[in-house]
Amino acid sequence: MSVLVVVYSLLLPFFGYGVATLLAIAATAYFLGMRSWFSLLAFSVTTPVVTRFIFERLLAISLPLSRYEPLAELEQQLMGFLAGIFIWR
């Protein structure tokens, strides 16, 4: 688990919050015994998406984006789509 924390902190600046957290959550869940691949994938994808949505769209706290422009743009488009669904103005 200590190695996982170090690897997560190294991945965060390059891949941004979304991908780095997805990988860290997947590794942690697998390490703790989650062996169903469907559950592992669903939990690993849902957690960073919901967390980013709550922090960025509801609390206005920025989380790190990826240095890779296409990946950062994809994350921003997903947040905009979710905001359009869940936040009415």
Backbone as a ProteinNet text record, in pm:
[ID]
protein_1_A
[PRIMARY]
MSVLVVVYSLLLPFFGYGVATLLAIAATAYFLGMRSWFSLLAFSVTTPVVTRFIFERLLAISLPLSRYEPLAELEQQLMGFLAGIFIWR
[TERTIARY]
82.4	0	86.6	199.7	289.6	344.4	378.7	427.1	317.2	194.9	82.3	65.1	81.1	69.7	180.1	300.7	412	388.5	345.5	319.2	205.6	101.5	-10.3	38.2	123	172.8	261.9	328	409.9	324.9	214.5	127.1	38.2	7	-86.2	-48.2	77.2	109.1	100.9	125.1	127.3	-10.1	-86	-214.7	-334	-310.5	-420.2	-495.2	-594	-667.6	-745	-811.8	-901.3	-834	-735.1	-669	-585.6	-512.3	-429.2	-515.3	-627.8	-716	-782.9	-821.5	-879.5	-782.9	-657.1	-557.2	-531.7	-526	-501	-618.3	-739.8	-857.7	-864.5	-836.5	-838.5	-733.9	-614	-507.4	-539.9	-594	-629.9	-741.9	-846.1	-957.8	-912.1	-826.3	-774.1	-688.1	-604.9	-519.1	-601.2	-714.8	-800.4	-896.6	-891.2	-966.9	-1080.5	-1105.6	-1212.5	-1164.7	-1227.7	-1181.7	-1278.6	-1398.2	-1493.4	-1450.6	-1414.9	-1362.6	-1466.9	-1591.9	-1697.4	-1711.6	-1716	-1727.1	-1604.9	-1488.7	-1364.1	-1361.6	-1398.5	-1400.5	-1506	-1625.8	-1732.9	-1696.5	-1644	-1605.5	-1490.1	-1392	-1273.5	-1304.6	-1401	-1437.2	-1532.3	-1626.2	-1727.4	-1668.2	-1577.7	-1523.6	-1457.6	-1361.1	-1301.4	-1397.4	-1490.8	-1586.3	-1677.5	-1732	-1822	-1745.6	-1625.7	-1545.8	-1510.8	-1467.6	-1434.6	-1558.3	-1670.8	-1794.2	-1830.1	-1825.1	-1859.8	-1763.7	-1634.1	-1536.6	-1539	-1540.1	-1527.4	-1658.3	-1766.9	-1892.5	-1977.9	-1971.8	-2055.7	-1981	-1853.6	-1775.5	-1679.2	-1663.4	-1573.1	-1428.6	-1383.7	-1245	-1181.9	-1079.3	-1015.3	-928.9	-935.4	-848.7	-755.2	-636.7	-539.3	-588.5	-565.4	-594.5	-468.3	-488.2	-376.2	-293.8	-165.2	-80.6	-108.7	-169.4	-203	-335.4	-329.9	-445.3	-569.8	-559.4	-680.7	-747.1	-668	-722.5	-786.6	-723	-779.3	-908.9	-911.9	-1032.2	-1146.7	-1115.7	-1217	-1277.8	-1193.1	-1242.5	-1332.3	-1292	-1371.6	-1506.3	-1506.9	-1631.8	-1725.8	-1670.2	-1751.5	-1812.9	-1734.8	-1787.5	-1894.7	-1874.3	-1975.5	-2104.6	-2092.1	-2209	-2285	-2213.1	-2277.2	-2339.7	-2273.6	-2329.9	-2459.5	-2463.9	-2585.5	-2699.8	-2668.8	-2772.7	-2820.9	-2725.3	-2758.1	-2774.9	-2727.6	-2738.3	-2829.8	-2943.9	-3037.9	-3025.3	-3031.6	-3020.8	-3140.4
-119.5	0	125.6	119.7	236.2	263.4	157.4	171.9	230	187.7	239.1	390.2	436.6	579.8	657.9	604	670.6	673.3	560.9	554.6	649.8	655	746.9	891.6	927.8	1065.3	1096.8	996.1	1017.9	1025.6	951.9	953.1	1077.3	1133.7	1245.9	1365.3	1411.3	1526.8	1496.2	1373.4	1339.7	1304.6	1225	1177.3	1251.4	1340.6	1414	1329.5	1391.6	1325.9	1204.2	1216.6	1111.3	978.1	974.8	848.7	796.5	884.1	840	780.4	842.6	791.6	662.3	654.1	530.6	413.9	433.3	327.5	295.5	397.7	376	304.2	342.6	277.3	131.6	107.3	-30.2	-115.9	-63.6	-139.2	-164.2	-63.6	-78.8	-180.8	-170.2	-264.3	-406.7	-423.4	-557.2	-608.3	-520.8	-557.3	-598.3	-533.4	-563.3	-679.1	-739.2	-861.8	-856.4	-745.7	-739.5	-811.2	-922.5	-1002	-1003.6	-953.6	-943.8	-828.7	-859.7	-757.6	-652.4	-693.2	-594.8	-496.9	-548.6	-462.7	-373.9	-431	-355.7	-240.6	-267.7	-164.1	-57.4	-101.1	-5.8	85.3	28.1	106	200.4	151.3	231.1	346.8	331.2	439.5	538.3	487.4	573.2	664.2	613.5	690.9	822.1	822.5	952.1	1045.3	988.7	1073.9	1145.4	1071.4	1131.9	1230.7	1193.8	1282.1	1411.8	1402.1	1522.8	1609.9	1547.9	1624.4	1701.3	1634.1	1699.3	1813.7	1788.4	1891.1	2007.7	1979.8	2088.5	2161.3	2089	2152.4	2199.1	2130	2168	2250.5	2216.5	2286.8	2390.2	2392.6	2485.8	2473.2	2348.3	2320.3	2244.2	2301	2238.8	2120.3	2016.2	1899.8	1897	1837.3	1841.4	1772.8	1839.5	1781.7	1717.9	1632.8	1567	1667.4	1641.1	1724.2	1696.3	1581.3	1544.3	1609.6	1701.7	1783.7	1701.9	1596.4	1521.1	1456.8	1408.9	1347.7	1452.8	1567	1676.3	1727.8	1739.5	1785.5	1685.8	1557.1	1454	1463.1	1483.7	1497.2	1621.1	1731.2	1854.7	1837.9	1769.2	1745.4	1656.6	1555.3	1468	1546.2	1633.5	1714.1	1811.8	1868.6	1957.2	1882.8	1762.1	1679.2	1646.2	1603.2	1569.5	1691.8	1805.4	1928.2	1964.7	1943.1	1970.5	1880.2	1760.1	1666.9	1695.2	1716.8	1722.1	1862.2	1964.5	2099.6	2181.5	2219.4	2299.5	2444.9	2530.3	2674.1	2746.4
0	0	0	67.8	68.9	-70.6	-141.3	-279	-366.3	-344.1	-420.9	-400.7	-279.1	-250	-321.8	-322.4	-390.5	-541.2	-598.3	-742.5	-779.6	-697.2	-721.5	-723.9	-629.5	-625.2	-744.7	-800	-919.1	-1046	-1050.1	-1167.3	-1174	-1060.6	-1053.7	-1141.4	-1141.2	-1226.9	-1377.3	-1416.1	-1558.6	-1613.3	-1539.5	-1588.9	-1530.6	-1437	-1376.5	-1275.8	-1214.4	-1108	-1157.1	-1269.6	-1316.9	-1339.6	-1425.2	-1460.5	-1344	-1277.7	-1165.4	-1054.4	-1025.2	-920.9	-964.8	-1090.5	-1142.4	-1122.1	-1158.8	-1142.3	-995.2	-911.4	-769.1	-702.4	-735.9	-679	-724.5	-852.4	-904.1	-833.6	-819.1	-752.6	-605.7	-539.3	-398.5	-380.7	-462.9	-452.5	-481.3	-581.2	-612.2	-496.5	-443	-330.1	-208.2	-188.4	-73.2	-97.1	-215.6	-238	-336.7	-403.3	-502.3	-628.2	-662	-775.7	-893.3	-874.1	-983.6	-1074.8	-1198.4	-1288.2	-1321.1	-1332.6	-1360.4	-1244.3	-1122.3	-1004.1	-988.6	-1012.4	-1001.8	-1101	-1224.6	-1327.5	-1297.9	-1259.9	-1230.7	-1113.5	-1007.7	-890.2	-922.6	-999.4	-1031.6	-1124.9	-1211.9	-1304.4	-1237	-1161.1	-1098.7	-991.5	-911.6	-799	-841.9	-936	-972.2	-1046	-1122.8	-1194.7	-1095.8	-1000.5	-901.8	-813.3	-771.8	-686.4	-759.2	-885.4	-962.3	-980.7	-1009.5	-1027.9	-901	-788.3	-662.3	-631.5	-643.4	-608.5	-705.7	-836.3	-933.7	-961.2	-973.5	-1014.5	-897.1	-785.7	-672.4	-568.3	-543.4	-441.9	-499.5	-632.6	-702	-654.4	-635.1	-598.3	-714	-774.8	-890.6	-849.8	-930.1	-915	-1035.6	-1021.8	-1130.4	-1257.5	-1370.1	-1501.3	-1557.1	-1654.9	-1720.2	-1800.8	-1814.1	-1900.4	-2047.1	-2075.6	-2212.3	-2249.1	-2342.4	-2377.8	-2415.4	-2498.1	-2532.3	-2409.4	-2317.7	-2196.6	-2106.8	-2092.7	-2012.3	-2074.1	-2205.5	-2274.8	-2258.6	-2264.6	-2244.4	-2103.7	-2003.7	-1866.3	-1853.2	-1914.5	-1906.4	-1977.6	-2091.7	-2163.1	-2082.1	-2015.9	-1931.7	-1815.5	-1753.9	-1643.1	-1692.8	-1810.3	-1867.5	-1898.4	-1950	-1979.8	-1851.4	-1749	-1621.4	-1555.6	-1567.7	-1511.5	-1583.3	-1714	-1789.8	-1748.8	-1706.6	-1663.8	-1522.1	-1430.5	-1288.3	-1229.2	-1297.3	-1243	-1334	-1280	-1355	-1315.4	-1412.9	-1385.2	-1438.4
[MASK]
+++++++++++++++++++++++++++++++++++++++++++++++++++++++++++++++++++++++++++++++++++++++++

